[in-house]
């Protein structure tokens, strides 16, 4: 039923993502709840991606009807074949109740215990309205070099500090918080950090998001994909799924819901990391600390509405399945290497000083569900393969050696994981090679190069700060996370936990091998850190809590480390917001262009991040000469700007019947601030267009004007 509305849309999305996966996992009664939650979402998403791709590839596009059939089938299965749908206790091995109170001092202990139990809830209750008030009073003017950092009021910083402080205290306290309180605290941390910028923006952030919105809208409008258009139509998994779910929810325009992807993916990834760590450690301090570190160190802004965000979550789900069901004893040659590490002198000395209290729980036997787990991993890999170009190979880099060495079983899974992306890539080889190239050069330093933008300085308390210097803090946060993780791996090895440490350390290191061959358009360094981060977070948690007892030194170290990460993340995440923010007027203008331009028309802009590709007609702009830069015309004219000169330049390019010129206030400001071209050219050209013969102002709002003129022919 095509019934719209935001509340009903959210309800329909929850039903669609919950029921099919719930049925598929109904017989896994002993699965950890965190894993069950994300596996439910993963199973449903994989099922819908398969159905959406089948419809998009065949042109048989009936998403609402198919979704209704899937949901009704799931409900029928639940009603007709009831099973153990609800899992057991959330915290494995958690003892009910607590130590008995003695008669002496019992009341005082009870009073202090009640205060300790209520205080974190009160802190979060105070932080919530402060955060909302901070958002409401944040400045809405044009952002400068320091982004949102200079716009946030004190209330917002206090709210973030309270949430961070609650999470830090929860993991360093003498007795860790109950699971419900920890879940609420960490979820609050994710929401506060990852939804703030999106809530303050009128439209989805990141100019490059709008191409993804356009592809989704194209599939929604046409009901199929066209591989001849671009590479997105050749890897359409995410877009087909998004178009499918969007139409099921009642939104035929991805612009209406794309902004929520950043918070949604951040929450899902945090739960995935939590579930992963719980499979290799039953110490609450370790798995909650790792989740917090992952949240505070994930500065790369890769959670937005994009195929890589979806594929990354699927990659983590695939690793979780392997860690839960496919663990095995390594083969002799690898077991011998482990034994040499255990028998080394330094490890023996440390073990004599600090005997291992908590043995490793890596050693798992094969389970009857092993074959089903293998099938699930291969299906997830196939969904990743049709959704993103890079993620399948990063997954292979990490998992292939672990299957071949026996840490995961069976061994045939290694070539199977590699064969799926290769089989899909071979038919697209000629296209990718001709359009982008296969390798960007075996130069590690060139593929990881990074130059922060130049900005004007700001003097604060005698210190000279610039946006460039703040951008370097991302490097500091990255290196700090890596150094702490390596120290944690070493400490873990010294305590005798060789097997789990080798596996996690390899998964953290393996993504860096991708830098040997490909820069991925300058983004490879971000992807490498992103794929290494879950495993680096485990290393950081091991550094703090691998000892047999909680000590004052570890409490101070963990508190200082997490607090420093929170401050660095806040600066790095919110400082470059001026480069990520897209004006709403620009989006409205681009929607008008998408609806009114025809194939073959020419559109002139300055190549500033104007979201030109936003609607279902975006293929019009991908042909040669359909979008041209005003900057190129200014250089060609060499200062002799005129309407007739621009018309002649347009006719020289293509001789299009209709030509459109986009003039925005943001372009003018960019011309001055970024020195992209002579600042006076745009106002001079717009003045000529306003009074030019044969020129018509066809669109105008507060900050954007669009002019149209015919070809001279």
CSV table of N, CA, C and O in Angstrom, one decimal, residues 42-148:
chain,number,residue,atom,x,y,z
A,42,UNK,N,21.9,-7.8,8.6
A,42,UNK,CA,22.7,-8.2,7.4
A,42,UNK,C,22.0,-9.2,6.6
A,42,UNK,O,22.0,-9.1,5.3
A,43,UNK,N,21.3,-10.2,7.2
A,43,UNK,CA,20.6,-11.2,6.4
A,43,UNK,C,19.5,-10.5,5.6
A,43,UNK,O,19.3,-10.9,4.4
A,44,UNK,N,18.7,-9.6,6.2
A,44,UNK,CA,17.7,-8.9,5.5
A,44,UNK,C,18.2,-8.1,4.4
A,44,UNK,O,17.7,-8.1,3.3
A,45,UNK,N,19.3,-7.4,4.7
A,45,UNK,CA,19.9,-6.5,3.6
A,45,UNK,C,20.4,-7.3,2.5
A,45,UNK,O,20.2,-7.0,1.3
A,46,UNK,N,21.1,-8.5,2.7
A,46,UNK,CA,21.6,-9.3,1.7
A,46,UNK,C,20.4,-9.9,0.8
A,46,UNK,O,20.5,-9.9,-0.4
A,47,UNK,N,19.3,-10.3,1.5
A,47,UNK,CA,18.2,-10.8,0.8
A,47,UNK,C,17.6,-9.7,-0.1
A,47,UNK,O,17.3,-10.0,-1.3
A,48,UNK,N,17.4,-8.5,0.4
A,48,UNK,CA,16.8,-7.5,-0.4
A,48,UNK,C,17.7,-7.0,-1.5
A,48,UNK,O,17.2,-6.6,-2.6
A,49,UNK,N,19.0,-7.0,-1.3
A,49,UNK,CA,19.9,-6.6,-2.3
A,49,UNK,C,19.8,-7.6,-3.5
A,49,UNK,O,19.8,-7.2,-4.7
A,50,UNK,N,19.7,-8.9,-3.2
A,50,UNK,CA,19.6,-9.9,-4.2
A,50,UNK,C,18.3,-9.7,-5.0
A,50,UNK,O,18.3,-9.7,-6.3
A,51,UNK,N,17.2,-9.4,-4.3
A,51,UNK,CA,15.9,-9.2,-5.0
A,51,UNK,C,15.9,-7.9,-5.8
A,51,UNK,O,15.4,-7.9,-6.9
A,52,UNK,N,16.5,-6.9,-5.2
A,52,UNK,CA,16.5,-5.6,-5.9
A,52,UNK,C,17.4,-5.7,-7.2
A,52,UNK,O,17.0,-5.1,-8.2
A,53,UNK,N,18.5,-6.4,-7.1
A,53,UNK,CA,19.4,-6.5,-8.3
A,53,UNK,C,18.7,-7.3,-9.4
A,53,UNK,O,18.8,-7.0,-10.6
A,54,UNK,N,18.0,-8.4,-9.0
A,54,UNK,CA,17.3,-9.2,-9.9
A,54,UNK,C,16.2,-8.3,-10.7
A,54,UNK,O,16.1,-8.4,-11.9
A,55,UNK,N,15.5,-7.5,-9.9
A,55,UNK,CA,14.5,-6.6,-10.6
A,55,UNK,C,15.2,-5.6,-11.4
A,55,UNK,O,14.7,-5.3,-12.5
A,56,UNK,N,16.2,-5.0,-11.0
A,56,UNK,CA,16.9,-3.9,-11.7
A,56,UNK,C,17.5,-4.4,-13.0
A,56,UNK,O,17.5,-3.8,-14.0
A,57,UNK,N,18.1,-5.6,-12.9
A,57,UNK,CA,18.8,-6.2,-14.1
A,57,UNK,C,17.8,-6.7,-15.1
A,57,UNK,O,18.1,-6.7,-16.3
A,58,UNK,N,16.6,-7.1,-14.7
A,58,UNK,CA,15.6,-7.6,-15.6
A,58,UNK,C,14.6,-6.5,-16.0
A,58,UNK,O,13.8,-6.7,-17.0
A,59,UNK,N,14.5,-5.4,-15.3
A,59,UNK,CA,13.5,-4.4,-15.6
A,59,UNK,C,12.2,-4.7,-15.0
A,59,UNK,O,11.2,-3.9,-15.1
A,60,UNK,N,12.1,-5.8,-14.2
A,60,UNK,CA,10.8,-6.2,-13.6
A,60,UNK,C,10.8,-5.5,-12.2
A,60,UNK,O,11.1,-6.1,-11.2
A,61,UNK,N,10.5,-4.2,-12.1
A,61,UNK,CA,10.6,-3.4,-10.9
A,61,UNK,C,9.3,-3.2,-10.2
A,61,UNK,O,8.5,-2.4,-10.5
A,62,UNK,N,9.1,-4.1,-9.1
A,62,UNK,CA,7.9,-4.0,-8.3
A,62,UNK,C,8.3,-4.1,-6.8
A,62,UNK,O,8.1,-5.1,-6.2
A,63,UNK,N,9.0,-3.1,-6.3
A,63,UNK,CA,9.6,-3.3,-5.0
A,63,UNK,C,8.5,-3.4,-3.9
A,63,UNK,O,8.7,-4.2,-2.9
A,64,UNK,N,7.4,-2.6,-3.9
A,64,UNK,CA,6.5,-2.7,-2.8
A,64,UNK,C,5.8,-4.1,-2.8
A,64,UNK,O,5.6,-4.7,-1.7
A,65,UNK,N,5.5,-4.6,-3.9
A,65,UNK,CA,4.8,-5.9,-4.0
A,65,UNK,C,5.8,-7.0,-3.5
A,65,UNK,O,5.3,-7.9,-2.7
A,66,UNK,N,7.0,-7.0,-3.9
A,66,UNK,CA,8.0,-8.0,-3.5
A,66,UNK,C,8.2,-7.9,-2.0
A,66,UNK,O,8.3,-8.9,-1.3
A,67,UNK,N,8.3,-6.6,-1.5
A,67,UNK,CA,8.5,-6.5,0.0
A,67,UNK,C,7.3,-7.0,0.8
A,67,UNK,O,7.5,-7.6,1.8
A,68,UNK,N,6.1,-6.8,0.3
A,68,UNK,CA,4.9,-7.3,1.0
A,68,UNK,C,5.0,-8.8,1.0
A,68,UNK,O,4.6,-9.4,2.0
A,69,UNK,N,5.4,-9.4,-0.1
A,69,UNK,CA,5.4,-10.9,-0.2
A,69,UNK,C,6.4,-11.4,0.8
A,69,UNK,O,6.2,-12.4,1.5
A,70,UNK,N,7.6,-10.8,0.9
A,70,UNK,CA,8.7,-11.2,1.8
A,70,UNK,C,8.2,-11.1,3.2
A,70,UNK,O,8.4,-12.0,4.0
A,71,UNK,N,7.6,-10.0,3.6
A,71,UNK,CA,7.2,-9.8,5.0
A,71,UNK,C,6.1,-10.8,5.3
A,71,UNK,O,6.1,-11.4,6.4
A,72,UNK,N,5.1,-11.0,4.4
A,72,UNK,CA,4.0,-11.9,4.7
A,72,UNK,C,4.6,-13.3,4.9
A,72,UNK,O,4.1,-14.1,5.7
A,73,UNK,N,5.5,-13.7,4.0
A,73,UNK,CA,6.1,-15.0,4.1
A,73,UNK,C,6.8,-15.2,5.5
A,73,UNK,O,6.7,-16.2,6.1
A,74,UNK,N,7.6,-14.1,5.9
A,74,UNK,CA,8.3,-14.2,7.2
A,74,UNK,C,7.3,-14.3,8.4
A,74,UNK,O,7.4,-15.2,9.3
A,75,UNK,N,6.2,-13.6,8.3
A,75,UNK,CA,5.2,-13.6,9.4
A,75,UNK,C,4.5,-15.0,9.4
A,75,UNK,O,4.3,-15.6,10.4
A,76,UNK,N,4.2,-15.6,8.2
A,76,UNK,CA,3.6,-16.9,8.1
A,76,UNK,C,4.5,-17.9,8.7
A,76,UNK,O,4.1,-18.9,9.4
A,77,UNK,N,5.8,-17.8,8.4
A,77,UNK,CA,6.8,-18.8,9.0
A,77,UNK,C,6.8,-18.7,10.5
A,77,UNK,O,6.8,-19.7,11.2
A,78,UNK,N,6.8,-17.5,11.0
A,78,UNK,CA,6.8,-17.4,12.5
A,78,UNK,C,5.5,-17.9,13.1
A,78,UNK,O,5.6,-18.6,14.2
A,79,UNK,N,4.4,-17.7,12.5
A,79,UNK,CA,3.1,-18.2,13.1
A,79,UNK,C,3.0,-19.7,13.0
A,79,UNK,O,2.6,-20.4,13.9
A,80,UNK,N,3.4,-20.2,11.8
A,80,UNK,CA,3.2,-21.7,11.6
A,80,UNK,C,4.3,-22.5,12.1
A,80,UNK,O,4.0,-23.7,12.4
A,81,UNK,N,5.5,-22.0,12.3
A,81,UNK,CA,6.6,-22.8,12.8
A,81,UNK,C,7.3,-22.0,13.9
A,81,UNK,O,8.4,-21.5,13.7
A,82,UNK,N,6.7,-21.9,15.1
A,82,UNK,CA,7.4,-21.2,16.1
A,82,UNK,C,8.7,-21.8,16.6
A,82,UNK,O,8.8,-23.0,16.5
A,83,UNK,N,9.6,-21.0,17.0
A,83,UNK,CA,10.9,-21.5,17.5
A,83,UNK,C,11.5,-20.6,18.5
A,83,UNK,O,10.9,-19.7,19.0
A,84,UNK,N,12.7,-20.9,18.9
A,84,UNK,CA,13.4,-20.1,20.0
A,84,UNK,C,13.9,-18.8,19.4
A,84,UNK,O,15.0,-18.6,19.2
A,85,UNK,N,12.9,-17.8,19.2
A,85,UNK,CA,13.3,-16.6,18.6
A,85,UNK,C,14.0,-15.6,19.5
A,85,UNK,O,14.8,-14.8,19.1
A,86,UNK,N,13.8,-15.8,20.8
A,86,UNK,CA,14.5,-14.9,21.8
A,86,UNK,C,15.7,-15.5,22.3
A,86,UNK,O,15.7,-16.7,22.8
A,87,UNK,N,16.9,-14.8,22.3
A,87,UNK,CA,18.1,-15.4,22.8
A,87,UNK,C,18.2,-15.3,24.3
A,87,UNK,O,17.3,-14.8,25.0
A,88,UNK,N,19.2,-15.9,24.9
A,88,UNK,CA,19.4,-15.9,26.3
A,88,UNK,C,20.0,-14.6,26.8
A,88,UNK,O,19.8,-13.6,26.3
A,89,UNK,N,20.7,-14.8,27.9
A,89,UNK,CA,21.3,-13.6,28.6
A,89,UNK,C,22.2,-12.8,27.7
A,89,UNK,O,22.9,-13.4,26.8
A,90,UNK,N,22.3,-11.5,27.8
A,90,UNK,CA,23.0,-10.7,26.9
A,90,UNK,C,24.5,-10.8,27.2
A,90,UNK,O,25.3,-10.9,26.3
A,91,UNK,N,24.9,-10.8,28.4
A,91,UNK,CA,26.3,-10.9,28.8
A,91,UNK,C,26.7,-12.3,29.1
A,91,UNK,O,26.2,-12.9,30.1
A,92,UNK,N,27.5,-12.9,28.3
A,92,UNK,CA,27.9,-14.3,28.6
A,92,UNK,C,28.6,-14.4,29.9
A,92,UNK,O,29.6,-13.7,30.1
A,93,UNK,N,28.3,-15.4,30.6
A,93,UNK,CA,29.0,-15.7,31.9
A,93,UNK,C,28.7,-14.7,33.0
A,93,UNK,O,29.4,-14.7,34.0
A,94,UNK,N,27.7,-13.8,32.8
A,94,UNK,CA,27.4,-12.8,33.8
A,94,UNK,C,26.7,-13.4,34.9
A,94,UNK,O,25.7,-14.2,34.7
A,95,UNK,N,27.1,-13.2,36.1
A,95,UNK,CA,26.4,-13.7,37.3
A,95,UNK,C,25.3,-12.9,37.7
A,95,UNK,O,25.3,-11.6,37.6
A,96,UNK,N,24.2,-13.5,38.1
A,96,UNK,CA,23.0,-12.7,38.5
A,96,UNK,C,23.3,-12.2,39.9
A,96,UNK,O,23.9,-12.9,40.8
A,97,UNK,N,22.8,-11.0,40.2
A,97,UNK,CA,23.0,-10.4,41.5
A,97,UNK,C,24.4,-10.0,41.7
A,97,UNK,O,25.2,-9.8,40.8
A,98,UNK,N,24.8,-9.8,43.0
A,98,UNK,CA,26.1,-9.4,43.3
A,98,UNK,C,26.5,-9.9,44.6
A,98,UNK,O,25.8,-10.8,45.2
A,99,UNK,N,27.6,-9.5,45.2
A,99,UNK,CA,28.1,-10.0,46.4
A,99,UNK,C,27.1,-9.7,47.6
A,99,UNK,O,26.6,-8.6,47.6
A,100,UNK,N,27.0,-10.6,48.5
A,100,UNK,CA,26.1,-10.3,49.6
A,100,UNK,C,26.7,-9.3,50.5
A,100,UNK,O,27.9,-9.2,50.8
A,101,UNK,N,25.8,-8.4,51.1
A,101,UNK,CA,26.2,-7.3,52.0
A,101,UNK,C,26.3,-7.9,53.4
A,101,UNK,O,25.4,-8.6,53.8
A,102,UNK,N,27.3,-7.5,54.1
A,102,UNK,CA,27.4,-7.9,55.5
A,102,UNK,C,26.6,-7.0,56.3
A,102,UNK,O,26.2,-5.9,55.9
A,103,UNK,N,26.3,-7.4,57.5
A,103,UNK,CA,25.5,-6.6,58.4
A,103,UNK,C,26.2,-5.3,58.8
A,103,UNK,O,25.5,-4.3,58.9
A,104,UNK,N,27.5,-5.3,58.9
A,104,UNK,CA,28.2,-4.1,59.3
A,104,UNK,C,28.3,-3.2,58.1
A,104,UNK,O,28.9,-3.6,57.1
A,105,UNK,N,27.8,-2.0,58.2
A,105,UNK,CA,28.0,-1.1,57.1
A,105,UNK,C,27.1,-1.4,55.9
A,105,UNK,O,27.3,-0.8,54.8
A,106,UNK,N,26.1,-2.3,56.1
A,106,UNK,CA,25.3,-2.6,55.0
A,106,UNK,C,24.5,-1.5,54.4
A,106,UNK,O,24.4,-1.3,53.2
A,107,UNK,N,23.9,-0.7,55.3
A,107,UNK,CA,23.1,0.5,54.8
A,107,UNK,C,23.9,1.5,54.0
A,107,UNK,O,23.5,2.0,53.0
A,108,UNK,N,25.1,1.8,54.5
A,108,UNK,CA,26.0,2.7,53.9
A,108,UNK,C,26.4,2.2,52.5
A,108,UNK,O,26.4,3.0,51.5
A,109,UNK,N,26.7,0.9,52.4
A,109,UNK,CA,27.1,0.4,51.1
A,109,UNK,C,25.9,0.4,50.2
A,109,UNK,O,26.1,0.7,49.0
A,110,UNK,N,24.7,0.1,50.7
A,110,UNK,CA,23.6,0.2,49.8
A,110,UNK,C,23.3,1.6,49.3
A,110,UNK,O,23.0,1.8,48.1
A,111,UNK,N,23.5,2.6,50.2
A,111,UNK,CA,23.3,4.0,49.8
A,111,UNK,C,24.3,4.4,48.7
A,111,UNK,O,23.9,5.0,47.7
A,112,UNK,N,25.6,4.1,49.0
A,112,UNK,CA,26.6,4.4,48.0
A,112,UNK,C,26.4,3.6,46.7
A,112,UNK,O,26.6,4.2,45.6
A,113,UNK,N,25.9,2.4,46.8
A,113,UNK,CA,25.7,1.6,45.6
A,113,UNK,C,24.5,2.2,44.8
A,113,UNK,O,24.6,2.3,43.5
A,114,UNK,N,23.5,2.7,45.4
A,114,UNK,CA,22.4,3.3,44.7
A,114,UNK,C,22.8,4.6,44.1
A,114,UNK,O,22.4,4.9,42.9
A,115,UNK,N,23.7,5.4,44.7
A,115,UNK,CA,24.1,6.6,44.1
A,115,UNK,C,25.0,6.3,42.9
A,115,UNK,O,24.8,7.0,41.8
A,116,UNK,N,25.9,5.3,43.0
A,116,UNK,CA,26.7,5.0,41.8
A,116,UNK,C,25.8,4.4,40.7
A,116,UNK,O,26.2,4.6,39.5
A,117,UNK,N,24.7,3.8,41.0
A,117,UNK,CA,23.8,3.3,39.9
A,117,UNK,C,23.0,4.4,39.3
A,117,UNK,O,22.8,4.3,38.1
A,118,UNK,N,22.6,5.4,40.0
A,118,UNK,CA,21.8,6.4,39.5
A,118,UNK,C,22.5,7.5,38.8
A,118,UNK,O,22.1,8.1,37.8
A,119,UNK,N,23.7,7.8,39.3
A,119,UNK,CA,24.5,9.0,38.8
A,119,UNK,C,24.8,9.0,37.3
A,119,UNK,O,24.6,10.0,36.7
A,120,UNK,N,25.2,7.8,36.7
A,120,UNK,CA,25.4,7.8,35.3
A,120,UNK,C,24.1,8.1,34.5
A,120,UNK,O,24.1,8.9,33.5
A,121,UNK,N,23.0,7.6,35.0
A,121,UNK,CA,21.7,7.9,34.3
A,121,UNK,C,21.4,9.4,34.4
A,121,UNK,O,20.9,10.0,33.4
A,122,UNK,N,21.6,10.0,35.5
A,122,UNK,CA,21.4,11.4,35.7
A,122,UNK,C,22.3,12.2,34.8
A,122,UNK,O,21.9,13.2,34.2
A,123,UNK,N,23.6,11.8,34.7
A,123,UNK,CA,24.5,12.5,33.8
A,123,UNK,C,24.0,12.5,32.4
A,123,UNK,O,24.0,13.5,31.7
A,124,UNK,N,23.6,11.3,31.9
A,124,UNK,CA,23.1,11.2,30.5
A,124,UNK,C,21.8,12.0,30.3
A,124,UNK,O,21.6,12.6,29.3
A,125,UNK,N,21.0,12.0,31.4
A,125,UNK,CA,19.7,12.8,31.3
A,125,UNK,C,20.0,14.3,31.2
A,125,UNK,O,19.3,15.1,30.6
A,126,UNK,N,21.1,14.8,31.9
A,126,UNK,CA,21.4,16.2,31.8
A,126,UNK,C,22.1,16.5,30.4
A,126,UNK,O,21.8,17.5,29.8
A,127,UNK,N,22.9,15.5,29.9
A,127,UNK,CA,23.6,15.8,28.7
A,127,UNK,C,22.6,15.9,27.5
A,127,UNK,O,22.8,16.7,26.6
A,128,UNK,N,21.5,15.1,27.5
A,128,UNK,CA,20.6,15.1,26.4
A,128,UNK,C,20.0,16.5,26.1
A,128,UNK,O,20.1,17.0,25.0
A,129,UNK,N,19.3,17.2,27.1
A,129,UNK,CA,18.8,18.5,26.8
A,129,UNK,C,19.9,19.5,26.5
A,129,UNK,O,19.6,20.5,25.7
A,130,UNK,N,21.0,19.4,27.1
A,130,UNK,CA,22.1,20.3,26.8
A,130,UNK,C,22.6,20.2,25.3
A,130,UNK,O,22.8,21.2,24.7
A,131,UNK,N,22.6,18.9,24.9
A,131,UNK,CA,23.0,18.7,23.5
A,131,UNK,C,21.9,19.3,22.5
A,131,UNK,O,22.3,20.0,21.5
A,132,UNK,N,20.7,19.1,22.8
A,132,UNK,CA,19.6,19.6,22.0
A,132,UNK,C,19.6,21.1,22.0
A,132,UNK,O,19.5,21.8,21.0
A,133,UNK,N,19.8,21.7,23.2
A,133,UNK,CA,19.9,23.2,23.3
A,133,UNK,C,21.1,23.7,22.5
A,133,UNK,O,21.1,24.7,21.8
A,134,UNK,N,22.2,23.0,22.6
A,134,UNK,CA,23.4,23.4,21.9
A,134,UNK,C,23.2,23.3,20.4
A,134,UNK,O,23.6,24.2,19.6
A,135,UNK,N,22.5,22.3,19.9
A,135,UNK,CA,22.2,22.3,18.4
A,135,UNK,C,21.3,23.5,18.0
A,135,UNK,O,21.4,24.1,17.0
A,136,UNK,N,20.3,23.8,18.9
A,136,UNK,CA,19.3,24.8,18.6
A,136,UNK,C,20.0,26.2,18.6
A,136,UNK,O,19.5,27.1,17.8
A,137,UNK,N,21.0,26.4,19.3
A,137,UNK,CA,21.7,27.7,19.4
A,137,UNK,C,23.0,27.8,18.7
A,137,UNK,O,23.7,28.8,18.8
A,138,UNK,N,23.3,26.7,17.9
A,138,UNK,CA,24.5,26.8,17.1
A,138,UNK,C,24.3,27.8,15.9
A,138,UNK,O,23.3,27.9,15.3
A,139,UNK,N,25.4,28.5,15.6
A,139,UNK,CA,25.3,29.5,14.5
A,139,UNK,C,25.0,28.9,13.2
A,139,UNK,O,25.5,27.8,12.9
A,140,UNK,N,24.1,29.5,12.4
A,140,UNK,CA,23.7,29.0,11.1
A,140,UNK,C,24.3,29.8,10.0
A,140,UNK,O,23.8,29.7,8.8
A,141,UNK,N,25.3,30.7,10.2
A,141,UNK,CA,25.9,31.4,9.2
A,141,UNK,C,26.8,30.6,8.3
A,141,UNK,O,27.0,29.4,8.6
A,142,UNK,N,27.5,31.2,7.4
A,142,UNK,CA,28.4,30.5,6.6
A,142,UNK,C,29.7,30.2,7.4
A,142,UNK,O,30.2,31.0,8.1
A,143,UNK,N,30.1,28.9,7.3
A,143,UNK,CA,31.2,28.4,8.1
A,143,UNK,C,32.5,28.9,7.5
A,143,UNK,O,32.7,29.0,6.3
A,144,UNK,N,33.5,29.1,8.5
A,144,UNK,CA,34.8,29.5,8.1
A,144,UNK,C,35.8,28.3,8.1
A,144,UNK,O,35.4,27.2,8.1
A,145,UNK,N,37.1,28.7,8.3
A,145,UNK,CA,38.1,27.6,8.2
A,145,UNK,C,38.1,26.7,9.4
A,145,UNK,O,38.6,25.6,9.4
A,146,UNK,N,37.4,27.1,10.5
A,146,UNK,CA,37.4,26.3,11.7
A,146,UNK,C,36.0,25.6,11.8
A,146,UNK,O,35.7,25.0,12.9
A,147,UNK,N,35.2,25.6,10.8
A,147,UNK,CA,34.0,24.9,10.7
A,147,UNK,C,33.1,25.1,11.8
A,147,UNK,O,32.8,26.2,12.3
A,148,UNK,N,32.5,24.0,12.3
A,148,UNK,CA,31.6,24.1,13.4
A,148,UNK,C,32.2,24.3,14.8
A,148,UNK,O,31.5,24.6,15.7
